[in-house]
CSV table of C-alpha atoms in Angstrom, one decimal:
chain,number,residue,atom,x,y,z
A,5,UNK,CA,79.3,-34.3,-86.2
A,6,UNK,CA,75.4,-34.8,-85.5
A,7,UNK,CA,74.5,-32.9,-88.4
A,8,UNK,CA,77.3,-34.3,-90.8
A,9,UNK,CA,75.6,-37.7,-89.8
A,10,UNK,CA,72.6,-36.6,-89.9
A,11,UNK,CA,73.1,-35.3,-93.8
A,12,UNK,CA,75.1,-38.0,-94.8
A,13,UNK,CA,72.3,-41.0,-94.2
A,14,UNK,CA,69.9,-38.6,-95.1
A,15,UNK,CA,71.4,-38.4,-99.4
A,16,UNK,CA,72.6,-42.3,-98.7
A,17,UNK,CA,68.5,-42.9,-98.4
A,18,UNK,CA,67.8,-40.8,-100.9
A,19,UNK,CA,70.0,-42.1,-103.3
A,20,UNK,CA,69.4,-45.5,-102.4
A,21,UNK,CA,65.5,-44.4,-103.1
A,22,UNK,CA,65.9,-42.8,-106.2
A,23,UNK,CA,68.0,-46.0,-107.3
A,24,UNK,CA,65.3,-48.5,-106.5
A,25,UNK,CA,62.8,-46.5,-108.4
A,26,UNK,CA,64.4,-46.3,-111.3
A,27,UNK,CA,65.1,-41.8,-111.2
A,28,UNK,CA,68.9,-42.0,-110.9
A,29,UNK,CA,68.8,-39.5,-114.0
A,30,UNK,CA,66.7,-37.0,-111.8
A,31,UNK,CA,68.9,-38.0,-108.2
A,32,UNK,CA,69.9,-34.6,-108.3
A,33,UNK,CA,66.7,-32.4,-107.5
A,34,UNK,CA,66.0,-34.3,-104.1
A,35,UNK,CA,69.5,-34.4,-103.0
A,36,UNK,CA,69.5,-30.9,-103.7
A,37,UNK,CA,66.4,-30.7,-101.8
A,38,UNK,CA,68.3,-33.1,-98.9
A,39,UNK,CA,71.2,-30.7,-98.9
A,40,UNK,CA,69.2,-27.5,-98.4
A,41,UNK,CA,66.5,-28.8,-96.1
A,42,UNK,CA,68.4,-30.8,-93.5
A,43,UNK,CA,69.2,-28.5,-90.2
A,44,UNK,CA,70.5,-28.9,-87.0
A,45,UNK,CA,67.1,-27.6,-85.8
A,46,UNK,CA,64.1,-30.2,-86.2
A,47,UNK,CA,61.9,-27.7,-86.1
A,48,UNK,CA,64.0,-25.4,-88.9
A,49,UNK,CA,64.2,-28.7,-90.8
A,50,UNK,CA,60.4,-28.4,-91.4
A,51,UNK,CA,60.1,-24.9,-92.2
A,52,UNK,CA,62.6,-25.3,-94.8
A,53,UNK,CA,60.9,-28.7,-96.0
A,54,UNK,CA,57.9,-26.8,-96.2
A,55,UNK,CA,59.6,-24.1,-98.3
A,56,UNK,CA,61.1,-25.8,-100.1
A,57,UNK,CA,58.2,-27.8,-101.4
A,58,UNK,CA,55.6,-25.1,-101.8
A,59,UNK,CA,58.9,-22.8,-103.7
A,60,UNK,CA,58.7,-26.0,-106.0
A,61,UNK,CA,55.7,-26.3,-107.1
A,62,UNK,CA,55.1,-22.4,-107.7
A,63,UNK,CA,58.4,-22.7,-109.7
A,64,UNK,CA,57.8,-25.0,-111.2
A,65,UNK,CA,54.3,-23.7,-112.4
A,66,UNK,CA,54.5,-20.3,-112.8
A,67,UNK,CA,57.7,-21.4,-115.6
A,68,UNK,CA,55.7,-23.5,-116.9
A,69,UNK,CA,52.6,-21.5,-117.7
A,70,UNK,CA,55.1,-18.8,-118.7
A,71,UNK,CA,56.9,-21.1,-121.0
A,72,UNK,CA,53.9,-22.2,-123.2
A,73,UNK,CA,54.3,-18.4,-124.5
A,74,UNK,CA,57.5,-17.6,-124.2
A,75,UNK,CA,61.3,-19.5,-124.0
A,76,UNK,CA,64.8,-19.5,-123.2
A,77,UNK,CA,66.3,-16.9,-121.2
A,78,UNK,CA,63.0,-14.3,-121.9
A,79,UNK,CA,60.6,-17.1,-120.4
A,80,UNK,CA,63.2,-16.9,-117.4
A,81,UNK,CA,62.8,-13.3,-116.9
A,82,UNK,CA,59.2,-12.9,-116.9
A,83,UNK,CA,59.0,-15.6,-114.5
A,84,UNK,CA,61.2,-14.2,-111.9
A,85,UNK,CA,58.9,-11.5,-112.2
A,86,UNK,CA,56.1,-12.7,-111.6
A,87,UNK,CA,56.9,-14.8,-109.2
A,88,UNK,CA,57.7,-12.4,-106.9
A,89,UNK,CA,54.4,-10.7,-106.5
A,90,UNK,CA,52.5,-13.8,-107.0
A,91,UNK,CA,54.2,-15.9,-103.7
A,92,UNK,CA,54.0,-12.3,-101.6
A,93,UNK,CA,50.1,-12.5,-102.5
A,94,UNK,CA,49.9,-16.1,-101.4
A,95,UNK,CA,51.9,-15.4,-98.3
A,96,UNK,CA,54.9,-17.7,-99.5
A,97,UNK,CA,57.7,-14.9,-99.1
A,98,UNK,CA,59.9,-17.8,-97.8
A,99,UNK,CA,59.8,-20.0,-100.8
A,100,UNK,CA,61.1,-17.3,-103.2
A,101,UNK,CA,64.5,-18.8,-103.2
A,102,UNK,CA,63.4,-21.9,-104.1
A,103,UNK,CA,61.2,-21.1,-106.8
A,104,UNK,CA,63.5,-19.2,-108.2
A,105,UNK,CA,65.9,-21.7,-108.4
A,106,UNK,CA,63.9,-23.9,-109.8
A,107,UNK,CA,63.0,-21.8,-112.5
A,108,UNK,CA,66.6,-21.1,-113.7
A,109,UNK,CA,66.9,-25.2,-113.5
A,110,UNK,CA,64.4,-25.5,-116.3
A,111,UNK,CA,67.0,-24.0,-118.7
A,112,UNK,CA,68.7,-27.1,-118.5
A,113,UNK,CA,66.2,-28.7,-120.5
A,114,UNK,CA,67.6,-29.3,-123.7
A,115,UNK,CA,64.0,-28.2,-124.9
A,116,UNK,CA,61.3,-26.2,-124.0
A,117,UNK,CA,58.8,-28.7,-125.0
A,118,UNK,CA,60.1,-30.9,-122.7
A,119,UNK,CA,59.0,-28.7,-120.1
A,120,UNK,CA,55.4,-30.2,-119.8
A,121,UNK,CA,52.8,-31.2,-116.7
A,122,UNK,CA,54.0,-34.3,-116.1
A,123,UNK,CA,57.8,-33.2,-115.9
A,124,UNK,CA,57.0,-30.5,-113.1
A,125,UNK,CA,55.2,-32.9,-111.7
A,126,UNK,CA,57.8,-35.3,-111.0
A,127,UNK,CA,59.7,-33.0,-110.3
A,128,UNK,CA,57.6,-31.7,-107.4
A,129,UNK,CA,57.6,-35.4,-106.6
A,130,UNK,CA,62.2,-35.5,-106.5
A,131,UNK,CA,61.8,-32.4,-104.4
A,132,UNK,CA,59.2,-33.9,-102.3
A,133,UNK,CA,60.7,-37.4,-101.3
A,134,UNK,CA,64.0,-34.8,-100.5
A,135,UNK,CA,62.5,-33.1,-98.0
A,136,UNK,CA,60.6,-36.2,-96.8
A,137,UNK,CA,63.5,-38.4,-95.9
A,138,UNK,CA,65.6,-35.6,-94.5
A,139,UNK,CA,62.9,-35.1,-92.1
A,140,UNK,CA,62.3,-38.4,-91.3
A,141,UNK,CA,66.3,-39.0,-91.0
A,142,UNK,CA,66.3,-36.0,-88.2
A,143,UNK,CA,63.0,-37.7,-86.4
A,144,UNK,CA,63.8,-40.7,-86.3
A,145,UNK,CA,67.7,-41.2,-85.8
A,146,UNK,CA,69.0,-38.1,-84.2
A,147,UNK,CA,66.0,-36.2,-82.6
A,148,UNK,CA,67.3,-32.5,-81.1
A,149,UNK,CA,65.4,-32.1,-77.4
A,150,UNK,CA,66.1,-28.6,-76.7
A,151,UNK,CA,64.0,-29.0,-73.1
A,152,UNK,CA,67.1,-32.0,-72.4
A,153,UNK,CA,69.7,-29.7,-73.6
A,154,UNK,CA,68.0,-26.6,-71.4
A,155,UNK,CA,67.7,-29.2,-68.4
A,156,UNK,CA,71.5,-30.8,-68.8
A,157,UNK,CA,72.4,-26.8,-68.8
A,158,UNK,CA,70.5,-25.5,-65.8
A,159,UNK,CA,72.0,-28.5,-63.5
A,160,UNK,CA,75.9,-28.2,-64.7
A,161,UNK,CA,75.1,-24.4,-64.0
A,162,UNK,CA,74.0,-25.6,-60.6
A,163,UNK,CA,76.4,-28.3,-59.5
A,164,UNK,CA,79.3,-25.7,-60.2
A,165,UNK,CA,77.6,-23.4,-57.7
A,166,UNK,CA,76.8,-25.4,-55.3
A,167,UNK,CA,80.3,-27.2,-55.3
A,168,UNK,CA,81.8,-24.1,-55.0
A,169,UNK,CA,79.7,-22.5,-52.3
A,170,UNK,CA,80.8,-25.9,-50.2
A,171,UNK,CA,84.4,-25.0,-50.4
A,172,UNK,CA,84.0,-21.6,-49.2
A,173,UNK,CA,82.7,-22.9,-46.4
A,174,UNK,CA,85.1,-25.6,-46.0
A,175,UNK,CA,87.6,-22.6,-46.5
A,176,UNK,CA,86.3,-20.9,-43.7
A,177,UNK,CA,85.8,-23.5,-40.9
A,178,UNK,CA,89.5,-24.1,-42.0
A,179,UNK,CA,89.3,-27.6,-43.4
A,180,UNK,CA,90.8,-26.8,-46.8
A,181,UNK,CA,92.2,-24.5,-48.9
A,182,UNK,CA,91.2,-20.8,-50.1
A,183,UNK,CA,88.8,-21.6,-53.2
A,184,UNK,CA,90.4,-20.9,-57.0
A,185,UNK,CA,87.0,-19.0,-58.1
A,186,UNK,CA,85.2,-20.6,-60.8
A,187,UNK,CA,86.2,-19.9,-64.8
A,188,UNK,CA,83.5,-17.8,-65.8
A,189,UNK,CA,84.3,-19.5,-69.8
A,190,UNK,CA,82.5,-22.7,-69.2
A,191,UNK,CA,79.1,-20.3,-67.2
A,192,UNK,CA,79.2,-18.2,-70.3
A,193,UNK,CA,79.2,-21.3,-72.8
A,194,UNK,CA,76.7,-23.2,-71.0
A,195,UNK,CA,74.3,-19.7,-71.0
A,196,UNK,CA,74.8,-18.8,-74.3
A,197,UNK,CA,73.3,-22.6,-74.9
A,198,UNK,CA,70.7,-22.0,-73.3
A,199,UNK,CA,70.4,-18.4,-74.8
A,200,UNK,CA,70.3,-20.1,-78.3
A,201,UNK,CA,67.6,-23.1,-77.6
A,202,UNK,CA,65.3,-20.7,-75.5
A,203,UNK,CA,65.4,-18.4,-78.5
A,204,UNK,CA,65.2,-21.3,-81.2
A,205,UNK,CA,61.9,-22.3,-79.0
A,206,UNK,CA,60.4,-19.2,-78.7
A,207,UNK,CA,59.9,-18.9,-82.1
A,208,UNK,CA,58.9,-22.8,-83.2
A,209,UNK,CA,56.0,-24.6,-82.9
A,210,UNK,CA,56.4,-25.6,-79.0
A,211,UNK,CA,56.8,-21.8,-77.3
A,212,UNK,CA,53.8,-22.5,-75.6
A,213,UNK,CA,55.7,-25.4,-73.8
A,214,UNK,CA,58.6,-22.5,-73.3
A,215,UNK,CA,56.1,-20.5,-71.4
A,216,UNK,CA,54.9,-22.9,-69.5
A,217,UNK,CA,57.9,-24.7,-68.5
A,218,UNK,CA,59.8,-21.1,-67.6
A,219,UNK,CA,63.0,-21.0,-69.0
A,220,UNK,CA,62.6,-17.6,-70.3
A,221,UNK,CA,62.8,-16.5,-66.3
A,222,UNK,CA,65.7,-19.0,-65.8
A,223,UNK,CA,67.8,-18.0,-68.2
A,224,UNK,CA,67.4,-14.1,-67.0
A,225,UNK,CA,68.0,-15.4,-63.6
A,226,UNK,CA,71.3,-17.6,-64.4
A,227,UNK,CA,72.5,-14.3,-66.6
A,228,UNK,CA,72.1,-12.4,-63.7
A,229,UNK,CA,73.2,-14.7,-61.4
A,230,UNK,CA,76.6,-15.1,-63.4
A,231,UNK,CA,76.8,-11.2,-63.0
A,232,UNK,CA,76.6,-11.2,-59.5
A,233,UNK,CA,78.6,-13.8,-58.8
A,234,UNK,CA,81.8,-13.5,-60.8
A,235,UNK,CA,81.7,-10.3,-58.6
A,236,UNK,CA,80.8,-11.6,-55.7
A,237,UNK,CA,84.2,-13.7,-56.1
A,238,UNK,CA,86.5,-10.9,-57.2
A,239,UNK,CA,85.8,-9.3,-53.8
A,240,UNK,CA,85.9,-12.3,-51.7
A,241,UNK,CA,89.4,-12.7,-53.5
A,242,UNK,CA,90.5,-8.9,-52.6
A,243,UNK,CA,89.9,-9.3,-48.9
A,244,UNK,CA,92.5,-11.1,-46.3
A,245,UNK,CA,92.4,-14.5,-46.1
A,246,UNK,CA,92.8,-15.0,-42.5
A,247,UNK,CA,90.0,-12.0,-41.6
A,248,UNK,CA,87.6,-13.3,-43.7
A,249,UNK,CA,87.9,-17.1,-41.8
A,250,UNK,CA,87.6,-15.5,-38.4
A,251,UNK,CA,84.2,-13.5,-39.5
A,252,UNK,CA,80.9,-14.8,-38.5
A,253,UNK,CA,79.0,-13.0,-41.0
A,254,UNK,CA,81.0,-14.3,-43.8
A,255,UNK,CA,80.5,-17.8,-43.0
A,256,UNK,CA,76.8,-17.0,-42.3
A,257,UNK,CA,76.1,-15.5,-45.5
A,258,UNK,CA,77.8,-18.4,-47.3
A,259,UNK,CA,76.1,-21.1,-46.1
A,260,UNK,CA,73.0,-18.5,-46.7
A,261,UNK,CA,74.0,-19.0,-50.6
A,262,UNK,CA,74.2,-22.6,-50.5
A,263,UNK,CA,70.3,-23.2,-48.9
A,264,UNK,CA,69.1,-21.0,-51.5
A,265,UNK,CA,69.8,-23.0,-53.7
A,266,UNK,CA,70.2,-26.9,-51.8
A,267,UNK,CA,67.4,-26.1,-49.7
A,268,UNK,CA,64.4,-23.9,-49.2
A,269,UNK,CA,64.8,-20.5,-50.3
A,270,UNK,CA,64.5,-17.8,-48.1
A,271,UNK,CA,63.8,-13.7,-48.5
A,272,UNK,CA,66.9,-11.8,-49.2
A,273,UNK,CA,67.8,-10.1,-46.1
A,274,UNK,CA,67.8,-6.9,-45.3
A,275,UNK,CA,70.8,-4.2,-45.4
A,276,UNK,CA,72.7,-4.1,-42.1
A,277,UNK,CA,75.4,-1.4,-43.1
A,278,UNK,CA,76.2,-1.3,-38.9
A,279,UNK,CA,77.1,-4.9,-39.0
A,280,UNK,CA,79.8,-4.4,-41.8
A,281,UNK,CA,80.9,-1.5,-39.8
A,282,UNK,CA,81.4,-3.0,-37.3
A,283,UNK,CA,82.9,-6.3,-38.9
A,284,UNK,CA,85.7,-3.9,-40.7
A,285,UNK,CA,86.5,-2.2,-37.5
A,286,UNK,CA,87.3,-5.9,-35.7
A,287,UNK,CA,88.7,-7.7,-38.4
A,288,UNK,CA,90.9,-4.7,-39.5
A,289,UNK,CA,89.2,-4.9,-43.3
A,290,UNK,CA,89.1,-2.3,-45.9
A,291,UNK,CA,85.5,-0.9,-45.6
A,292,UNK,CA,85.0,-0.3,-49.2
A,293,UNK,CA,85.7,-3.6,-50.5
A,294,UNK,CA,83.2,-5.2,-47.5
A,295,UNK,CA,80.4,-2.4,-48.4
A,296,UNK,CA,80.7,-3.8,-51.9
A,297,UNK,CA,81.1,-7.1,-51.1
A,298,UNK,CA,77.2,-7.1,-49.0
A,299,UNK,CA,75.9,-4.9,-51.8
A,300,UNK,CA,76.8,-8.3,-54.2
A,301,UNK,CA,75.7,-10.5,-51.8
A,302,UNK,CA,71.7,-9.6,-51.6
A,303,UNK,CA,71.4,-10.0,-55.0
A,304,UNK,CA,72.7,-13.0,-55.7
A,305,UNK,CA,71.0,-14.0,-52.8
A,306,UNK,CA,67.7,-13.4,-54.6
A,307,UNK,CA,68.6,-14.6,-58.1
A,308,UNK,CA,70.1,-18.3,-56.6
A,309,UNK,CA,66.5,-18.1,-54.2
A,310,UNK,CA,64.9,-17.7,-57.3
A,311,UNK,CA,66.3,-20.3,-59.4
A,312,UNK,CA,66.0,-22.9,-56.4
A,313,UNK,CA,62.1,-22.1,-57.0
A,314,UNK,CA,61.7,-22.3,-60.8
A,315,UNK,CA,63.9,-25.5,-60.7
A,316,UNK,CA,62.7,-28.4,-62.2
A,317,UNK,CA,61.4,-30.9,-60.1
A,318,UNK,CA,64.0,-33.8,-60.4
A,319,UNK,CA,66.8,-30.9,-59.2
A,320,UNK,CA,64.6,-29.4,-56.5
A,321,UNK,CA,65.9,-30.5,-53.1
A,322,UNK,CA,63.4,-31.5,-49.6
C-alpha cells in the first residue's frame, strides 16, 4: 500500500508538472522514468534515479552521434553496440538498460532529423524531473527508517520472550496454567525483517551506521536464539507437568532466562551433569530428555545474555 501510494502521487506530480509547463506531448518519458525509479527502498530509489539518468543521457547521445551517419533500424544496431563497451569503460554497467531503451525510443521519431541536440536534451530534462519528483515523493511523504523497522523488530522479538518466560514461572510456582509455547511463524517473520533491512543496509550508503549500531550481531543472536529456544520449548513440553513444578532447578534456570534478558546479564553457567542426575532420579524423569533439555538451556542462556547487552538503550533495563 506504501509503495502504491507512494507511485501514485509520485506520476499525479509529475503529470501535474509536465501539464503546467506546457510537455504533455512528452508526459510519457518522465512517467516512464517515475514508474521505473520509484522503490520501496529510498536508498534503491536513488541508485535507480541515478541510473536512470546517466542511461539517458548516454542513450540519448551515443544515438545521436550514431544517427548523424546512419538511420532507422541500422543506426539502432550500431548503437546498442557501442553502447555497451562505451558505459563498461565509463563504469556505468547499471545504466545499460536504460540507455538502451532509450535508444530503441528514438525510432519513434517520425524522422531522423528530428533527432537533434536540443531534442535529447529535453529529453534528458523529462527523464530528469522523473526521477527528481519520485525521489522527493519517497523523502518527503513516506520516508523508509530501516533502524525504526530493526528497533520495532528487536523489541516485539523481546516482549514475546520475556512474556513467555513470566508464565513459566507463574506455571511453576503454580499460579497459572502450563504455557501454550510460542508460534515460532510470527519469530520467523519478524527475523526474516530484520534479515532483509540489515542486508538492504549493509549495502547502501549508511552501513557504516549498521556497523556501528550492531545489528549485524543482533540479528545472528535472535537467529540463534530462535534455534535454541523453539527447542528449549519442545522439551519443556515432553517432560511431566507435575515433576517439572516440584523441581528447584527448573524454576531456577527460568527465572535465570528472564534476568538475562530483564536485568543484568550474567555468564552462562557451568555444566552440572550430577545435578540432572540427580534431579531425574527424585522427580522420576526421563534422563535423556533432561540431559537435553540443560544442553539447550546454556545456550540460550548466552544468546538472551547477549542480546540484553547489545540492546538499545531505551530497551535496556536498570
Amino acid at each position: 500500500m506504501r509503495n502504491s501510494l507512494k507511485l501514485a502521487v509520485a506520476v499525479l506530480f509529475t503529470a501535474t508538472i509536465a501539464v503546467w509547463t506546457e510537455r504533455i506531448e512528452f508526459v510519457w518519458y518522465p512517467l516512464l522514468a517515475v514508474i521505473i525509479v520509484v522503490d520501496d527502498n529510498d536508498d534503491q530509489t536513488v541508485k535507480a534515479a541515478s541510473a536512470r539518468i546517466l542511461g539517458t543521457v548516454a542513450g540519448g547521445l551515443i544515438t545521436f552521434i550514431v544517427h548523424t551517419i546512419l538511420s532507422g533500424w541500422m543506426g539502432v544496431l550500431v548503437s546498442l553496440v557501442l553502447m555497451i563497451p562505451i558505459l563498461e569503460w565509463l563504469s556505468w554497467q547499471s545504466a545499460l538498460g536504460t540507455a538502451s531503451i532509450t535508444s530503441i525510443m528514438f525510432l519513434m521519431i517520425p524522422s531522423h532529423v528530428a533527432l537533434n541536440w536540443n531534442y535529447v536534451f529535453n529529453r534528458a530534462l523529462d527523464t530528469v524531473v522523473g526521477c527528481v519528483v519520485a525521489i522527493l515523493v519517497g523523502l518527503l511523504f513516506w520516508p523508509r527508517n530501516s533502524y525504526r523497522e530493526l528497533g520495532a523488530a528487536d523489541e516485539r522479538l523481546r516482549s514475546s520472550l520475556q512474556r513467555q518466560l513470566r508464565h513459566y514461572s507463574a506455571w511453576l510456582r503454580q499460579q497459572a496454567e502450563r504455557p501454550i509455547p510460542l508460534n515460532p511463524a510470527p519469530l520467523t517473520g519478524d527475523l526474516l525483517r530484520m534479515e532483509q533491512l540489515v542486508s538492504r543496509e549493509r549495502s547502501g550508503p549508511r552501513h557504516q551506521l549498521l556497523r556501528r549500531s550492531q545489528w549485524e550481531q543482533r540479528l545472528r543472536l535472535w537467529q540463534l536464539t530462535q534455534s535454541h529456544w523453539v527447542s528449549w520449548e519442545r522439551l519443556m513440553q515432553s517432560l511431566p507437568e507435575r515433576s517439572l513444578q516440584q523441581a528447584e532447578l527448573i524454576r531456577g534456570a527460568v527465572v535465570a532466562l528472564g534476568e538475562q534478558l530483564e536485568a543484568q546479564p550474567r555468564p552462562t553457567p557451568r555444566r552440572n551433569t550430577q545435578a540432572w542426575q540427580q534431579l531425574a532420579e527424585r522427580e522420576q524423569l526421563p534422563l535423556l530428555p533432561l540431559l537435553a533439555l540443560a544442553e539447550e538451556l546454556r545456550p540460550l542462556h548466552a544468546c538472551l545474555g547477549g542480546l540484553n547487552r547489545l540492546a538499545p538503550a531505551q530497551t535496556q533495563r536498570p
